[in-house]
CSV table of C-alpha atoms and ligand atoms in Angstrom, one decimal:
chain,number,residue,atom,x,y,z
A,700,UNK,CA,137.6,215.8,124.1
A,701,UNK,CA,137.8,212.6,125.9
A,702,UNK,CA,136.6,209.0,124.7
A,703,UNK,CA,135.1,207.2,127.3
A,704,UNK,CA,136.5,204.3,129.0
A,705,UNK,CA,135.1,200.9,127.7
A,706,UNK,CA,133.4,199.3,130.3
A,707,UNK,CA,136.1,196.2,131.6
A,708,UNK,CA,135.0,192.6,132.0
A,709,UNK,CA,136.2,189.2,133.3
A,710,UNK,CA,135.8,185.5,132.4
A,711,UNK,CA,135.7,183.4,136.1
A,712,UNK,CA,135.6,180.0,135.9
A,713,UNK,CA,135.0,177.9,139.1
A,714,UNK,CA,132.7,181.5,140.1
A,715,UNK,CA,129.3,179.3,141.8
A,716,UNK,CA,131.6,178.9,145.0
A,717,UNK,CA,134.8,180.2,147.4
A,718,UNK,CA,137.6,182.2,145.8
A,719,UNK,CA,135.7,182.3,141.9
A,720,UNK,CA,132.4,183.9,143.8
A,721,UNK,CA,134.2,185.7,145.6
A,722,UNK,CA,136.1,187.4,142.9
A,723,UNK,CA,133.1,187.4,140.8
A,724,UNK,CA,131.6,189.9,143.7
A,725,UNK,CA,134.3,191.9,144.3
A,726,UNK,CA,134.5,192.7,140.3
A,727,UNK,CA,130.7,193.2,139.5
A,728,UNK,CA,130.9,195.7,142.9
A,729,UNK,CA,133.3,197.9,141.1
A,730,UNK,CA,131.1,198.1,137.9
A,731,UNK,CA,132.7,195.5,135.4
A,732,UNK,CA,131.2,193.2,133.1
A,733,UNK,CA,131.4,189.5,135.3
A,734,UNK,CA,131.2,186.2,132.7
A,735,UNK,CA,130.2,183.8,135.7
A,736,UNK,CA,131.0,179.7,134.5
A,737,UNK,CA,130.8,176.8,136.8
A,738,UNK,CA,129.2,173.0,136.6
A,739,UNK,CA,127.1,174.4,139.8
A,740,UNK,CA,124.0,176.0,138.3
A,741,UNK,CA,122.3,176.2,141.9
A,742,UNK,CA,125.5,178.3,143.1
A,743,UNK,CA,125.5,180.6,140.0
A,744,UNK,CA,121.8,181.1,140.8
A,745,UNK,CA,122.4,182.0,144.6
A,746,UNK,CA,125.3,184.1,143.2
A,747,UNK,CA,123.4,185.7,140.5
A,748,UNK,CA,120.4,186.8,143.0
A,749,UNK,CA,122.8,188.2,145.4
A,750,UNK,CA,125.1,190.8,142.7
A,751,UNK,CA,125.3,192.0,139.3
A,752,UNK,CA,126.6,189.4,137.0
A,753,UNK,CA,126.5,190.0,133.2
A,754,UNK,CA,126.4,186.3,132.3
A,755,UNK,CA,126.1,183.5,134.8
A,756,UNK,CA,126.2,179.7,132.3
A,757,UNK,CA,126.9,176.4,133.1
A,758,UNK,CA,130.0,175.7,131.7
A,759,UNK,CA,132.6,172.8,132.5
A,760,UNK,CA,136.4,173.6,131.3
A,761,UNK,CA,136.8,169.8,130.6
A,762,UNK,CA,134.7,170.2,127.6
A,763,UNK,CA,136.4,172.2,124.5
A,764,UNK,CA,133.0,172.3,122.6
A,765,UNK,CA,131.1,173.7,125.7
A,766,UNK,CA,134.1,176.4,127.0
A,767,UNK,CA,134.1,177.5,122.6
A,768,UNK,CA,130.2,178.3,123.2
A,769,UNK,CA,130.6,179.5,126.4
A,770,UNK,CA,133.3,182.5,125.2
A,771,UNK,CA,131.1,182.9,122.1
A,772,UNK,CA,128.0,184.1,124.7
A,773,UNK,CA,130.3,186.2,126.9
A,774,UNK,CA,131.7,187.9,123.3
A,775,UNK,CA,128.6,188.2,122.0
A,776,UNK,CA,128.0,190.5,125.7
A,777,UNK,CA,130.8,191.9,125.6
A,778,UNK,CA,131.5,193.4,122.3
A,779,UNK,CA,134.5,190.2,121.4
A,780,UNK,CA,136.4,192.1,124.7
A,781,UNK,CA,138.0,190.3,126.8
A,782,UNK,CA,140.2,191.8,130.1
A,783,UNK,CA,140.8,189.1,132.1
A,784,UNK,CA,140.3,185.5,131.8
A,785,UNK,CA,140.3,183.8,135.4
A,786,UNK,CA,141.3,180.1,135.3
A,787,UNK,CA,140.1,179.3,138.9
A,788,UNK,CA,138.2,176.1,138.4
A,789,UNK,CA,139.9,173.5,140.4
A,790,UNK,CA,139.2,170.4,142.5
A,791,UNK,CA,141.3,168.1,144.9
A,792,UNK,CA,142.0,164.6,145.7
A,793,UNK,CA,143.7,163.7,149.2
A,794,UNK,CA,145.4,159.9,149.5
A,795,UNK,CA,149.0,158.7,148.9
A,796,UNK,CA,149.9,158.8,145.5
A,797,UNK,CA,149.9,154.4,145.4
A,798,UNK,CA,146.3,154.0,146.7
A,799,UNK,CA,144.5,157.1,145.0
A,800,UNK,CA,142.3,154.9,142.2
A,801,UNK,CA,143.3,156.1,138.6
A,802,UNK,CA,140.2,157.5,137.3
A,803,UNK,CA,140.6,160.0,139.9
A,804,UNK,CA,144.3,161.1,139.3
A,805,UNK,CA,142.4,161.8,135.4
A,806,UNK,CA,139.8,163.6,136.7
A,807,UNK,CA,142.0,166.1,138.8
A,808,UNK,CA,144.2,166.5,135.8
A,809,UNK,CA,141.8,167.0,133.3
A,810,UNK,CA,140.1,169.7,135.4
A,811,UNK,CA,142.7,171.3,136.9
A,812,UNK,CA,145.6,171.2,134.2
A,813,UNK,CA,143.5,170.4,130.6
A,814,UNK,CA,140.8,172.5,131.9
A,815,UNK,CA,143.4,175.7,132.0
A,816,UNK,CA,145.0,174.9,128.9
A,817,UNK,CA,141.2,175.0,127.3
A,818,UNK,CA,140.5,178.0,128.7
A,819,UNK,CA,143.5,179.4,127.5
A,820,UNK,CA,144.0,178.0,123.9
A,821,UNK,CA,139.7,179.1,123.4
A,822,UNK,CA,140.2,182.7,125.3
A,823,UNK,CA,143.6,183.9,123.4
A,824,UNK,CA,142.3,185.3,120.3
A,825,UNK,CA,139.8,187.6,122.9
A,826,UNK,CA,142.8,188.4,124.9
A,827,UNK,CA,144.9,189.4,121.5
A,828,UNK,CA,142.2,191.2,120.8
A,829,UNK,CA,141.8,193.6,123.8
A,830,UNK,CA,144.5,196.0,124.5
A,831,UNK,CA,146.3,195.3,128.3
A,832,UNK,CA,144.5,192.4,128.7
A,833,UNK,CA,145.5,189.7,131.0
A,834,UNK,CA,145.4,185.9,131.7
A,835,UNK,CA,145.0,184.7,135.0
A,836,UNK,CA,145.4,181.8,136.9
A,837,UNK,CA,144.9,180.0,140.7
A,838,UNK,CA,148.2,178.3,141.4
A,839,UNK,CA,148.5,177.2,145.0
A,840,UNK,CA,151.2,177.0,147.7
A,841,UNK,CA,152.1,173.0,146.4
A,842,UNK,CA,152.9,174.5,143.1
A,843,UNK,CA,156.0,176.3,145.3
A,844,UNK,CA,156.9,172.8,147.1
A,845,UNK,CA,154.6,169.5,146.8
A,846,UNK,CA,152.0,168.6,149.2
A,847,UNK,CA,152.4,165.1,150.2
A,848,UNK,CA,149.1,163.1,149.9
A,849,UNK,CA,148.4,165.5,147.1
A,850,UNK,CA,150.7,164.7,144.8
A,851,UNK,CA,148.2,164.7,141.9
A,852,UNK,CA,146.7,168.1,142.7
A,853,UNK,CA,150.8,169.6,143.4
A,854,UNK,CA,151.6,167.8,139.6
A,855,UNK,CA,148.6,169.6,138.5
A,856,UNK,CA,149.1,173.5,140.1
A,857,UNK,CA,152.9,173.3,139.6
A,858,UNK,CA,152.1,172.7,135.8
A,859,UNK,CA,149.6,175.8,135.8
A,860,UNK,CA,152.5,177.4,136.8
A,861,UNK,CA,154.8,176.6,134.0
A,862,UNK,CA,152.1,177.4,132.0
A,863,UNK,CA,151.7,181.0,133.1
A,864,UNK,CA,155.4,181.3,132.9
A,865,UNK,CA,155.5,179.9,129.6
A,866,UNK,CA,152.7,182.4,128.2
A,867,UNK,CA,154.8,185.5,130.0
A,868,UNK,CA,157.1,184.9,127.2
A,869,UNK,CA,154.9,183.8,124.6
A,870,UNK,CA,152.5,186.4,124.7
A,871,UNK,CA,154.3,189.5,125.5
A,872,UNK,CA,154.6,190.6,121.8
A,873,UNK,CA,150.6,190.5,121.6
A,874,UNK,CA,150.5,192.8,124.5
A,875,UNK,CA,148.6,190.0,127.0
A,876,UNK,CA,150.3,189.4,130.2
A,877,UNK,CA,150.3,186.0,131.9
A,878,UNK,CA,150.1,185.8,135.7
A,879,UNK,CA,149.1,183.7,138.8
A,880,UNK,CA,148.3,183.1,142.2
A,881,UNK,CA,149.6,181.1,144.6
A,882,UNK,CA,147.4,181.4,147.6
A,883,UNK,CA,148.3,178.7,150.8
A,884,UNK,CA,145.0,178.2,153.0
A,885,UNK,CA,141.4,179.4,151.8
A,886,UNK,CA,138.8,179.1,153.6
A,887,UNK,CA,136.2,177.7,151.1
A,888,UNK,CA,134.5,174.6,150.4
A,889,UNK,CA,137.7,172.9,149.2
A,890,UNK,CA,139.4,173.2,152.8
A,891,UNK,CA,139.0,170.1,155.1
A,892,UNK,CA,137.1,170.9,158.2
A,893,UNK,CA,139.7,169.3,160.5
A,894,UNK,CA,142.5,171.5,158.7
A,895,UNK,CA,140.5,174.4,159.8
A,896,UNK,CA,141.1,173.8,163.5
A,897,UNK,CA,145.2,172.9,163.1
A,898,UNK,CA,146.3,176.5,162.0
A,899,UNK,CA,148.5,179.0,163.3
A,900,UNK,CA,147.2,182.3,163.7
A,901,UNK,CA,149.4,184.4,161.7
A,902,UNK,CA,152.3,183.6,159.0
A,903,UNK,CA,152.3,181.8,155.7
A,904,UNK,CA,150.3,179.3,156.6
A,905,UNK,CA,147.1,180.8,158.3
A,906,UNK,CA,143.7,180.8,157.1
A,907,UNK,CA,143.1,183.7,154.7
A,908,UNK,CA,139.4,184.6,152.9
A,909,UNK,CA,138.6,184.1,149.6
A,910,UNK,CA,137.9,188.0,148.8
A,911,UNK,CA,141.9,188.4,150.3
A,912,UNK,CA,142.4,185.9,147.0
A,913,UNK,CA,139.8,188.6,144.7
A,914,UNK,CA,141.8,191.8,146.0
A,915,UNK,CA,145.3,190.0,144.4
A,916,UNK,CA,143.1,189.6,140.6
A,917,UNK,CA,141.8,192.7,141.4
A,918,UNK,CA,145.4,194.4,142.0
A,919,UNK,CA,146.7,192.1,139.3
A,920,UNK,CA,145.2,193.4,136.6
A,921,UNK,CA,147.1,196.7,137.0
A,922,UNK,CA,150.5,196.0,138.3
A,923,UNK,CA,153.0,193.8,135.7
A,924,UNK,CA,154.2,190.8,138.3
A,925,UNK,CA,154.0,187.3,137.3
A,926,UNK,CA,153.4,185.4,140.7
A,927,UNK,CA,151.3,186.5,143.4
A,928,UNK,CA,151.1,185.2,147.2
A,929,UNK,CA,148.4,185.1,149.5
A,930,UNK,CA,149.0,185.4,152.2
A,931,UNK,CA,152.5,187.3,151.2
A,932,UNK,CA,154.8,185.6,153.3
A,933,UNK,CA,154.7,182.8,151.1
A,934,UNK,CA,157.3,184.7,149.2
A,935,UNK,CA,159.9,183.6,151.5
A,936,UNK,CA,158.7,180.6,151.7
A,937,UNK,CA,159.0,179.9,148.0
A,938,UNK,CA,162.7,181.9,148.1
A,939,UNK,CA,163.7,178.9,150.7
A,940,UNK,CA,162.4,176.2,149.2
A,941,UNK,CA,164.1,176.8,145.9
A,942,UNK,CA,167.8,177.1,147.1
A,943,UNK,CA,167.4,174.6,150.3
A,944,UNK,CA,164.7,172.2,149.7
A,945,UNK,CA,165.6,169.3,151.5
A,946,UNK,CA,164.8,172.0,154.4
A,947,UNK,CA,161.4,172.2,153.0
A,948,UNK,CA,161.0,168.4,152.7
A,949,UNK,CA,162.1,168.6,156.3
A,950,UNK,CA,160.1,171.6,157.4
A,951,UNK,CA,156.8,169.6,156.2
A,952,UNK,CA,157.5,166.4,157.8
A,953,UNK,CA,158.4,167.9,161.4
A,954,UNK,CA,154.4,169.3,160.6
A,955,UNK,CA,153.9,165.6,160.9
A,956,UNK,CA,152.7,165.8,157.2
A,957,UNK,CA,154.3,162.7,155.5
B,2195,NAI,P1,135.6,175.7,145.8
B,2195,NAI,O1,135.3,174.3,145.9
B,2195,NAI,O2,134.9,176.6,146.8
B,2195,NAI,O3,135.4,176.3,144.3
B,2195,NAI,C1,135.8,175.5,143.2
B,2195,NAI,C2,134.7,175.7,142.1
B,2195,NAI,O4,135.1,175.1,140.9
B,2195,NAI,C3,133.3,175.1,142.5
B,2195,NAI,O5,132.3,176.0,142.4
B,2195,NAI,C4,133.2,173.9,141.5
B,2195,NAI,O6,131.8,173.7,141.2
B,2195,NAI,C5,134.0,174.4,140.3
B,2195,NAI,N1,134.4,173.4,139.4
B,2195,NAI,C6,134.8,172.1,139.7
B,2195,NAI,N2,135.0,171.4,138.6
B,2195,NAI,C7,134.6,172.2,137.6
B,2195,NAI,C8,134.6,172.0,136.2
B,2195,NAI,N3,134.9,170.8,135.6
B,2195,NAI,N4,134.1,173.0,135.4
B,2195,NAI,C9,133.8,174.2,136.0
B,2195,NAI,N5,133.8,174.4,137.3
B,2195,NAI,C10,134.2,173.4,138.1
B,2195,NAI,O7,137.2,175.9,146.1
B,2195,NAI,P2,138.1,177.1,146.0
B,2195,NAI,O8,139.0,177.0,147.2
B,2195,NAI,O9,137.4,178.4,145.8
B,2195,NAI,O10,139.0,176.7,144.7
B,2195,NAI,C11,139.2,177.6,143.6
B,2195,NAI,C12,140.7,177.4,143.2
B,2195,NAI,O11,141.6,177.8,144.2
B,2195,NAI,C13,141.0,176.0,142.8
B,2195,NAI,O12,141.7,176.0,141.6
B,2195,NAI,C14,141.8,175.5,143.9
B,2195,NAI,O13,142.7,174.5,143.6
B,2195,NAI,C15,142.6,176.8,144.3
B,2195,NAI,N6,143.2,176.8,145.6
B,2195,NAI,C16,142.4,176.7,146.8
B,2195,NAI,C17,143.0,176.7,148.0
B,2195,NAI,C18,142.2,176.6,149.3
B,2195,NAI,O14,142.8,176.4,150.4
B,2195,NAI,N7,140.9,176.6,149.3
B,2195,NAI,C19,144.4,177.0,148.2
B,2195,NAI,C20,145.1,177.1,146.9
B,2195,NAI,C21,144.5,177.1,145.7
């Protein structure tokens, strides 16, 4: 006799718009249980119309007393299971480092660095708890060499990434797996419209879709690698920039981006 398979289920933050909505439709297509978090309630609501989604809430990952209640509801859905939490909430901030005002440089952080470590410190006992669980994370090409005029948001990805490699150590002996991805250009909300128009067609740097971003989590969850690049030729480009990266430095500022 055969037990049946419990039914699998993810926790998306940043899920009202771009690479979270996208992932959040790509999983509730293939018959999991979708936790659906954002500060955009009108976007969860378009979202939620359009799909299956177990539990869309407002949630923002800034606040430790709202993302505790928020994993409470999607435990108290789910049974206390937990497969995959999806750190993808993220903004950014675009100005030399010397004239971006403070309270901005905070913000970024907070969501995109605090907000992670949140989610991860409230979501670990769920993980623990579910066998080949996984915690997942949107890095971004600057966390493989930093963008200039986004040094804040580079500071902030390349820390999400220290983070994941941290938690590949520290939580191998509970079973949970820590992993990320480091996609280059998305075409969502986030992307400048005049960046649109300057890319190449093909190679690391051209424009990939958000649900190219959703297949990687998707594929994630069942093969053991800690970073993941979309598109994949960023691999190289990370291999070059660690041993030569004053050719990096130099690669970017022939771009014309200094
Ligand atoms: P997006 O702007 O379409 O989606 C981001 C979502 O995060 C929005 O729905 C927004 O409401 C939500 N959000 C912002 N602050 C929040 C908070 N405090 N609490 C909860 N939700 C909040 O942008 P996109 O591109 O889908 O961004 C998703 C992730 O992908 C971000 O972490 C971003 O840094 C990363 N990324 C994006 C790239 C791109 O080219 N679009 C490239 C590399 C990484």
């Amino acid at each position: 006799m055969t037990t049946a398979e419990p039914r699998r289920c993810i926790f998306i933050t940043g899920a009202a718009s771009g690479i979270g909505r996208a992932t959040a439709l790509l999983f509730a297509e293939r018959g999991w249980f979708v936790g659906a978090l954002d500060v955009d309630e009108t976007g969860l609501g378009t979202l939620q119309a359009e799909s299956q989604i177990g539990l869309a809430r407002r949630l923002d990952v800034t606040d430790p007393q709202d993302y505790r209640a928020a994993v409470a509801a999607f435990a108290e859905h789910t049974g206390g299971r937990l497969d995959i939490l999806f750190n993808n909430a993220g903004i950014i901030a675009s100005s030399p480092l010397d004239e971006a005002p403070w309270e901005a440089v905070e913000r970024l952080l907070r969501i995109n660095l605090f907000g992670v470590m949140i989610g991860m410190q409230t979501a670990l006992p769920l993980l623990k708890a579910t066998p080949g669980s996984l915690c997942f994370s949107t890095c971004s090409a600057s966390a493989i060499f930093g963008s200039a005029n986004l040094t804040a948001y580079s500071a902030s990805k390349h820390a999400v990434k220290g983070l994941t490699e941290a938690l590949s150590i520290e939580l191998k002996k509970h079973g949970v797996r820590a992993a990320d991805v480091l996609p280059g250009i998305v075409d969502t909300a986030m992307l400048p419209p005049e960046t649109r128009a300057m890319l190449p067609p093909d190679g690391p740097w051209r424009l990939v879709t958000p649900r190219e971003v959703a297949e990687v989590v998707w594929r994630a969850y069942d093969e053991d690698r800690i970073h993941w690049y979309v598109p994949p030729e960023l691999k190289d480009f990370h291999l070059m920039a660690v041993s030569e990266p004053e050719k990096a430095r130099d690669y970017f500022i022939s771009l014309g981006r200094g």
